[in-house]
C-alpha cells in the first residue's frame, strides 16, 4: 500500500520560510521522479516543483528562485524548502510521483501566508 505523508505546513508571515517534508512508503522511491503540488481554495491543483531520479529539479515560474526541492533516497523522503513566502503561496501542499498517480494523493499539509 502506497502512502505519501506530508508535514511541515504552518501559518507564516509574508517573507517567511517553511520546510515541507514528504515521507513515502510502498513505492520504489528511488525509481520515481517526485513532485510537490499545491491547491489553493477554489483553484485547480498545480505542480510547484519536481525532481528527477538523478536529482534534476524543475520549478514553476511562480516559485523559481524561492523554493528548493530535494530528495533523500536513503530515507524515502522529498522536501520543499520555501523562502520569501507570499500570500499567493497559501494552499494545501501535496507530494506525489511525477507524473502523478491519482491513487497516491495524501492529505496534504496546509501552508498559510498571512500577516
Tab-separated table of C-alpha atoms in Angstrom:
chain	number	residue	atom	x	y	z
A	1	UNK	CA	0.000	0.000	0.000
A	2	UNK	CA	1.399	3.330	-1.086
A	3	UNK	CA	1.490	6.123	1.461
A	4	UNK	CA	2.720	9.661	0.944
A	5	UNK	CA	2.574	11.675	4.157
A	6	UNK	CA	3.186	15.407	4.020
A	7	UNK	CA	4.158	17.529	7.005
A	8	UNK	CA	5.572	20.922	7.900
A	9	UNK	CA	2.779	23.260	6.907
A	10	UNK	CA	2.037	26.217	9.132
A	11	UNK	CA	0.877	29.808	9.349
A	12	UNK	CA	3.745	32.120	8.411
A	13	UNK	CA	4.109	35.830	7.755
A	14	UNK	CA	4.918	37.165	4.290
A	15	UNK	CA	8.633	36.913	3.679
A	16	UNK	CA	8.966	33.953	5.983
A	17	UNK	CA	10.213	30.440	5.340
A	18	UNK	CA	8.946	26.907	5.780
A	19	UNK	CA	10.266	23.454	5.074
A	20	UNK	CA	7.833	20.784	3.972
A	21	UNK	CA	8.618	17.094	4.087
A	22	UNK	CA	7.023	14.076	2.466
A	23	UNK	CA	7.633	10.523	3.633
A	24	UNK	CA	6.951	7.801	1.084
A	25	UNK	CA	6.313	4.132	1.626
A	26	UNK	CA	5.104	1.312	-0.581
A	27	UNK	CA	6.849	2.539	-3.727
A	28	UNK	CA	10.294	2.095	-5.245
A	29	UNK	CA	11.112	5.647	-4.254
A	30	UNK	CA	14.468	5.962	-5.962
A	31	UNK	CA	12.949	4.855	-9.279
A	32	UNK	CA	10.396	7.655	-9.325
A	33	UNK	CA	10.538	11.310	-10.142
A	34	UNK	CA	8.754	13.153	-7.362
A	35	UNK	CA	6.819	16.365	-7.284
A	36	UNK	CA	5.315	18.889	-4.941
A	37	UNK	CA	1.898	20.184	-5.896
A	38	UNK	CA	-0.432	22.713	-4.352
A	39	UNK	CA	-4.089	23.582	-4.456
A	40	UNK	CA	-5.388	26.935	-3.363
A	41	UNK	CA	-9.017	27.397	-2.426
A	42	UNK	CA	-11.199	27.434	-5.500
A	43	UNK	CA	-8.341	26.639	-7.834
A	44	UNK	CA	-7.020	23.566	-9.576
A	45	UNK	CA	-4.073	21.663	-8.213
A	46	UNK	CA	-0.818	22.740	-9.808
A	47	UNK	CA	2.729	21.459	-9.988
A	48	UNK	CA	5.130	23.538	-7.907
A	49	UNK	CA	8.381	21.653	-8.355
A	50	UNK	CA	9.611	18.269	-9.437
A	51	UNK	CA	12.829	16.348	-9.009
A	52	UNK	CA	14.061	13.557	-11.204
A	53	UNK	CA	15.679	10.310	-10.214
A	54	UNK	CA	19.013	11.964	-10.891
A	55	UNK	CA	18.204	14.958	-8.713
A	56	UNK	CA	17.456	17.355	-11.550
A	57	UNK	CA	14.938	19.917	-10.321
A	58	UNK	CA	12.398	21.936	-12.289
A	59	UNK	CA	10.237	24.699	-10.845
A	60	UNK	CA	7.099	26.564	-11.710
A	61	UNK	CA	7.863	30.141	-12.714
A	62	UNK	CA	5.894	31.417	-9.732
A	63	UNK	CA	8.302	29.834	-7.226
A	64	UNK	CA	11.591	29.847	-9.133
A	65	UNK	CA	14.360	31.298	-7.007
A	66	UNK	CA	12.329	30.989	-3.796
A	67	UNK	CA	11.641	27.263	-3.432
A	68	UNK	CA	14.087	24.355	-3.456
A	69	UNK	CA	13.098	20.730	-3.845
A	70	UNK	CA	15.367	17.938	-2.634
A	71	UNK	CA	15.192	14.215	-2.088
A	72	UNK	CA	16.824	11.647	0.178
A	73	UNK	CA	16.596	8.225	-1.419
A	74	UNK	CA	18.016	6.538	1.673
A	75	UNK	CA	15.128	7.860	3.772
A	76	UNK	CA	12.445	7.833	1.047
A	77	UNK	CA	11.709	11.487	1.623
A	78	UNK	CA	11.298	14.550	-0.535
A	79	UNK	CA	11.446	18.054	0.892
A	80	UNK	CA	10.421	21.515	-0.239
A	81	UNK	CA	12.280	24.452	1.251
A	82	UNK	CA	10.209	27.593	0.806
A	83	UNK	CA	11.585	31.077	1.329
A	84	UNK	CA	10.313	34.607	0.700
A	85	UNK	CA	6.790	33.330	1.047
A	86	UNK	CA	3.943	35.358	-0.386
A	87	UNK	CA	0.219	35.370	0.395
A	88	UNK	CA	-0.375	33.783	-3.006
A	89	UNK	CA	1.610	30.739	-1.846
A	90	UNK	CA	-1.254	29.926	0.511
A	91	UNK	CA	-2.520	26.458	-0.379
A	92	UNK	CA	-2.630	22.837	0.608
A	93	UNK	CA	0.639	21.262	-0.494
A	94	UNK	CA	0.878	17.653	-1.632
A	95	UNK	CA	3.599	15.357	-2.838
A	96	UNK	CA	3.146	12.697	-5.477
A	97	UNK	CA	5.162	10.957	-8.101
A	98	UNK	CA	5.702	12.751	-11.394
A	99	UNK	CA	3.666	12.281	-13.480
A	100	UNK	CA	1.044	11.965	-10.804
A	101	UNK	CA	-0.761	8.803	-9.829
A	102	UNK	CA	-4.281	9.638	-8.671
A	103	UNK	CA	-4.170	6.762	-6.194
A	104	UNK	CA	-1.224	8.261	-4.344
A	105	UNK	CA	-2.686	11.570	-3.171
A	106	UNK	CA	-2.371	12.042	0.583
A	107	UNK	CA	-3.966	14.525	2.945
A	108	UNK	CA	-1.559	17.323	2.166
A	109	UNK	CA	-0.271	19.981	4.519
A	110	UNK	CA	-1.717	23.476	4.830
A	111	UNK	CA	0.508	26.469	4.234
A	112	UNK	CA	-0.978	29.841	5.065
A	113	UNK	CA	0.946	33.034	4.386
A	114	UNK	CA	-0.645	35.952	6.143
A	115	UNK	CA	0.196	38.837	8.423
